[in-house]
JSON list of C-alpha atoms in Angstrom, two decimals:
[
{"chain": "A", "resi": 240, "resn": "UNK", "atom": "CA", "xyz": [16.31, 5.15, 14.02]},
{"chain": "A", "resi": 241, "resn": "UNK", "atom": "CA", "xyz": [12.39, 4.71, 14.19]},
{"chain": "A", "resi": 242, "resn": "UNK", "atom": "CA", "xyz": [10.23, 1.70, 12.67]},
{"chain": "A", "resi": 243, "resn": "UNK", "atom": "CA", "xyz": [7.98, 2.50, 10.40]},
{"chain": "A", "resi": 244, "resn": "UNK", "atom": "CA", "xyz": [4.83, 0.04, 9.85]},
{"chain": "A", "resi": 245, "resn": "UNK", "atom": "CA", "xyz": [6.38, -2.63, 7.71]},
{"chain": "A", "resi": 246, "resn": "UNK", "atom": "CA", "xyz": [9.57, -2.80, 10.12]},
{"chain": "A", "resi": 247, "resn": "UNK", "atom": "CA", "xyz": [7.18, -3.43, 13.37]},
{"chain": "A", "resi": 248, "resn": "UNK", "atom": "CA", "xyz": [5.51, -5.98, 11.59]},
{"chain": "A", "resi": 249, "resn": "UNK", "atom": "CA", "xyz": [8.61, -8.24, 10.38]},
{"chain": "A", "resi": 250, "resn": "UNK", "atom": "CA", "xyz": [9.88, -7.33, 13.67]},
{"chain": "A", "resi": 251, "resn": "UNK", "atom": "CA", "xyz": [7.40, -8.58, 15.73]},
{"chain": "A", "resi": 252, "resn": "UNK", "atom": "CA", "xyz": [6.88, -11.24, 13.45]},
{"chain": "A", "resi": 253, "resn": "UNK", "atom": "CA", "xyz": [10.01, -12.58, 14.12]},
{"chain": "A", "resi": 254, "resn": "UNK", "atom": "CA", "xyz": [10.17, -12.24, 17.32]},
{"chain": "A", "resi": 255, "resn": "UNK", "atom": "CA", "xyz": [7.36, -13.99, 17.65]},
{"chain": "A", "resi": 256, "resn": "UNK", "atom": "CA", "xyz": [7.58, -16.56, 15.45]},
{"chain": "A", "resi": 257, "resn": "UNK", "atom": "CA", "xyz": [4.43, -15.63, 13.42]},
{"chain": "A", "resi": 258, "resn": "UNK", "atom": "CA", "xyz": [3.98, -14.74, 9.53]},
{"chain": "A", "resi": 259, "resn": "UNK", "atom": "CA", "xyz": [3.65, -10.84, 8.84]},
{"chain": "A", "resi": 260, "resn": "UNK", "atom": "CA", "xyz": [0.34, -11.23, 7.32]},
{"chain": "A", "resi": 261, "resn": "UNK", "atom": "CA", "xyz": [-0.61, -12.98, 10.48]},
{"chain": "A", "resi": 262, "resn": "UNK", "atom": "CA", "xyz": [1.27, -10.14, 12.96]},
{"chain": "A", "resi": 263, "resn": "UNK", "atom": "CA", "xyz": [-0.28, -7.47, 10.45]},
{"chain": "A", "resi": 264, "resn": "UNK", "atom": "CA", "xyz": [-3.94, -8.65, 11.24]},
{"chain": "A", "resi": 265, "resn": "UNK", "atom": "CA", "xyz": [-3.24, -8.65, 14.84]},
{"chain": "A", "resi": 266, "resn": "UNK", "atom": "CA", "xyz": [-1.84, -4.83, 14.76]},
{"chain": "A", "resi": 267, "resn": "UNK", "atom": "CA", "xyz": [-4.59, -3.93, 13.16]},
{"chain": "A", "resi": 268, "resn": "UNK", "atom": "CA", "xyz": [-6.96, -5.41, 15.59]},
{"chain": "A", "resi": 269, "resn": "UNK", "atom": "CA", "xyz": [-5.19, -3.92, 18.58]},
{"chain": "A", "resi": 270, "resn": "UNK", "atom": "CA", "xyz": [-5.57, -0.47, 16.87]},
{"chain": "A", "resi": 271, "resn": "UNK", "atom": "CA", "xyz": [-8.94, -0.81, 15.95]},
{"chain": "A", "resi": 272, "resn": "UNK", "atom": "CA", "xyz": [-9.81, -2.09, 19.76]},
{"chain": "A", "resi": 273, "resn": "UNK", "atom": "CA", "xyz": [-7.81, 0.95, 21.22]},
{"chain": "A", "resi": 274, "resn": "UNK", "atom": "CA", "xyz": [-9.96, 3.34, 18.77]},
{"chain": "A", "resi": 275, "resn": "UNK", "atom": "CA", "xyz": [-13.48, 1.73, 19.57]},
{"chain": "A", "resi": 276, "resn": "UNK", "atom": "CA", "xyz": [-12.33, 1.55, 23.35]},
{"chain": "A", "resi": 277, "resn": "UNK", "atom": "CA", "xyz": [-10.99, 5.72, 23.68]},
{"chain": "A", "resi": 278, "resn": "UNK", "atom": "CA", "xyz": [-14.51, 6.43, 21.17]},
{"chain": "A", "resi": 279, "resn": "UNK", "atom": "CA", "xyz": [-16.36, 4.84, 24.10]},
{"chain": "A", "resi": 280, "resn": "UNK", "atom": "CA", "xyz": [-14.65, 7.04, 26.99]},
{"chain": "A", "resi": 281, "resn": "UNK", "atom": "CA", "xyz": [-12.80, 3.95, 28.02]},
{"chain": "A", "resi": 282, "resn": "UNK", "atom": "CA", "xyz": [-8.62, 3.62, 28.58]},
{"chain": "A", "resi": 283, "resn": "UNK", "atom": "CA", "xyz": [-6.62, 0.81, 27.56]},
{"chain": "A", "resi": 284, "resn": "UNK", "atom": "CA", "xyz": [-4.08, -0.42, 29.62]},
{"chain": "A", "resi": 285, "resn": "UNK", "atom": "CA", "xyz": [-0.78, -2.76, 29.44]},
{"chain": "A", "resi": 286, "resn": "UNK", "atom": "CA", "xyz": [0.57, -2.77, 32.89]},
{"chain": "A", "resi": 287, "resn": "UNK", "atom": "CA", "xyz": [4.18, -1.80, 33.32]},
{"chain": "A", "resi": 288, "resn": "UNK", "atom": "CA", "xyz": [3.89, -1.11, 29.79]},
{"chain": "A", "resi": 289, "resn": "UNK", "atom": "CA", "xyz": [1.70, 2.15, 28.37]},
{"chain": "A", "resi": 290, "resn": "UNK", "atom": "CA", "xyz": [-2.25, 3.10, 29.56]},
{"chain": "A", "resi": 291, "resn": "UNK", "atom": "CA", "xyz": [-3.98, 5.49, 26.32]},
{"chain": "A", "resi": 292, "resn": "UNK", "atom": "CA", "xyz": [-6.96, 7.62, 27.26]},
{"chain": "A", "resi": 293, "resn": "UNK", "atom": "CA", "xyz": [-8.68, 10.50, 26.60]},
{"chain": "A", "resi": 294, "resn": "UNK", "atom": "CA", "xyz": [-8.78, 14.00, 28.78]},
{"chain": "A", "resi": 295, "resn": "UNK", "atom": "CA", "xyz": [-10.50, 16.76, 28.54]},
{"chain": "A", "resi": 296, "resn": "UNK", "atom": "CA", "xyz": [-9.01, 19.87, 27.02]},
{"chain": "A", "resi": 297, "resn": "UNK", "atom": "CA", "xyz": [-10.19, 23.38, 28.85]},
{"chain": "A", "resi": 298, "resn": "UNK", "atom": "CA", "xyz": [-10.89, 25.97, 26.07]},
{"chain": "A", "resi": 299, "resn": "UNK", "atom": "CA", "xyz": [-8.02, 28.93, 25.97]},
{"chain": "A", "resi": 300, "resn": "UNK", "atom": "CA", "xyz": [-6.51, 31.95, 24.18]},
{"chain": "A", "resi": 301, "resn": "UNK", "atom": "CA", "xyz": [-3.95, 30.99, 21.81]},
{"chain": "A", "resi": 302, "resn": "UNK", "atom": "CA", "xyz": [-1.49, 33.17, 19.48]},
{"chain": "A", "resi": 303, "resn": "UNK", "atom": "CA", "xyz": [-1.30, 33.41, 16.25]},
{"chain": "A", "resi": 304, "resn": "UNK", "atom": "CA", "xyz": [2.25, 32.80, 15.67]},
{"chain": "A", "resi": 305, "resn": "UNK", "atom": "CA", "xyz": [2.44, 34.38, 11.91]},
{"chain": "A", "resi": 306, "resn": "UNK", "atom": "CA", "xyz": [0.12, 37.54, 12.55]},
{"chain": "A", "resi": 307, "resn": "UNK", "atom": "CA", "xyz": [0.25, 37.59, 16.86]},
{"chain": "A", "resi": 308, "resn": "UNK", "atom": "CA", "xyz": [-3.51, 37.96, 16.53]},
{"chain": "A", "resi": 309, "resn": "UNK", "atom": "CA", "xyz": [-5.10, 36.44, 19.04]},
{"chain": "A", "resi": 310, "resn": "UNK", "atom": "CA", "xyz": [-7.59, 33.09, 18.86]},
{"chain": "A", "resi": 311, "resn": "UNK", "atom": "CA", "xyz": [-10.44, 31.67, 21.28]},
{"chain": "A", "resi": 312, "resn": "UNK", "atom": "CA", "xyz": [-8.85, 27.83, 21.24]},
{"chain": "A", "resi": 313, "resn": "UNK", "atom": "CA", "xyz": [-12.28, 25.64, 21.69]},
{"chain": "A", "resi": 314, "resn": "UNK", "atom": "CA", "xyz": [-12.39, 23.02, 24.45]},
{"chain": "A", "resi": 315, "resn": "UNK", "atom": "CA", "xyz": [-11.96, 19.79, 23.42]},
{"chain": "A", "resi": 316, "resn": "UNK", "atom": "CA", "xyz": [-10.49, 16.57, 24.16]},
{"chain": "A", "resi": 317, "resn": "UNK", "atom": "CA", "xyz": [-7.01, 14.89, 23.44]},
{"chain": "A", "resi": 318, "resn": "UNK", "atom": "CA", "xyz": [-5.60, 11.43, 23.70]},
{"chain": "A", "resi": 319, "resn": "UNK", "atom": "CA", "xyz": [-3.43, 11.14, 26.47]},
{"chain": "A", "resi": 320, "resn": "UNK", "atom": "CA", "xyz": [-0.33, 7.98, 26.71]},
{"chain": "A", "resi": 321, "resn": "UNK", "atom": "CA", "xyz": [1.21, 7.62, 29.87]},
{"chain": "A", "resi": 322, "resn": "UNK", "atom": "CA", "xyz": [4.40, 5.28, 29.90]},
{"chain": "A", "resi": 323, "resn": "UNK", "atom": "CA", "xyz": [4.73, 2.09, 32.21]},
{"chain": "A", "resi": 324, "resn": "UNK", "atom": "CA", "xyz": [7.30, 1.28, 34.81]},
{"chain": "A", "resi": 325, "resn": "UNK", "atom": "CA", "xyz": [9.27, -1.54, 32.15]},
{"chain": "A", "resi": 326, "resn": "UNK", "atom": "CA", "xyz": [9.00, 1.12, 29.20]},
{"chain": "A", "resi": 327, "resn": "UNK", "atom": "CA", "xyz": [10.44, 4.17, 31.89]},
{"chain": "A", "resi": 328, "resn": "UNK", "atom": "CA", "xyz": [13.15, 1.84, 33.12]},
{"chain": "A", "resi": 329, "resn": "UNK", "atom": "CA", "xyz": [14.22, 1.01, 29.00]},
{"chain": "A", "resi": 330, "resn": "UNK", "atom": "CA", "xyz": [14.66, 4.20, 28.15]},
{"chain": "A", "resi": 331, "resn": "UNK", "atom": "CA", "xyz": [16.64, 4.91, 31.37]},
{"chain": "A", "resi": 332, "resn": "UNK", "atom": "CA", "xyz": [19.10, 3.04, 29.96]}
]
């Protein structure tokens, strides 16, 4: 089962004893600081938790996979989420 937006809010909400208006504005603030911080170059980090950043992407030949023609794939860049120890460890088990 997956959360969608609504369900993280109340969840969170809950959890932390906070309205979902209230938890709603701080979402949104976290997400527009991540965007404004990866725009900048920067990563954002949450030890033991999850670091987002940016990497480069090389430019490459790619594959059609409808006609097998063959494309020049631009470089480019990508957003790149690397899990923390505590989030590893939870879905361990």
């Amino acid at each position: 089962m997956s959360l969608n937006r609504t369900e993280l809010v109340q969840a969170v909400a809950a959890k932390a004893g906070l309205t979902a208006t209230d938890t709603d504005k701080v979402l949104r603030a976290f997400q527009d600081v991540v965007v404004e911080q990866l725009a900048a170059g920067e990563t954002v980090s949450i030890p033991g938790f999850l670091a987002i950043g940016s990497a480069e992407r090389a430019a490459r030949t790619g594959i059609n996979p409808q006609t097998g023609e063959k494309l020049d794939i631009p470089a480019g860049h990508r957003v790149k989420l690397t899990a923390g120890s505590t989030l590893k460890r939870a879905v361990q088990g």
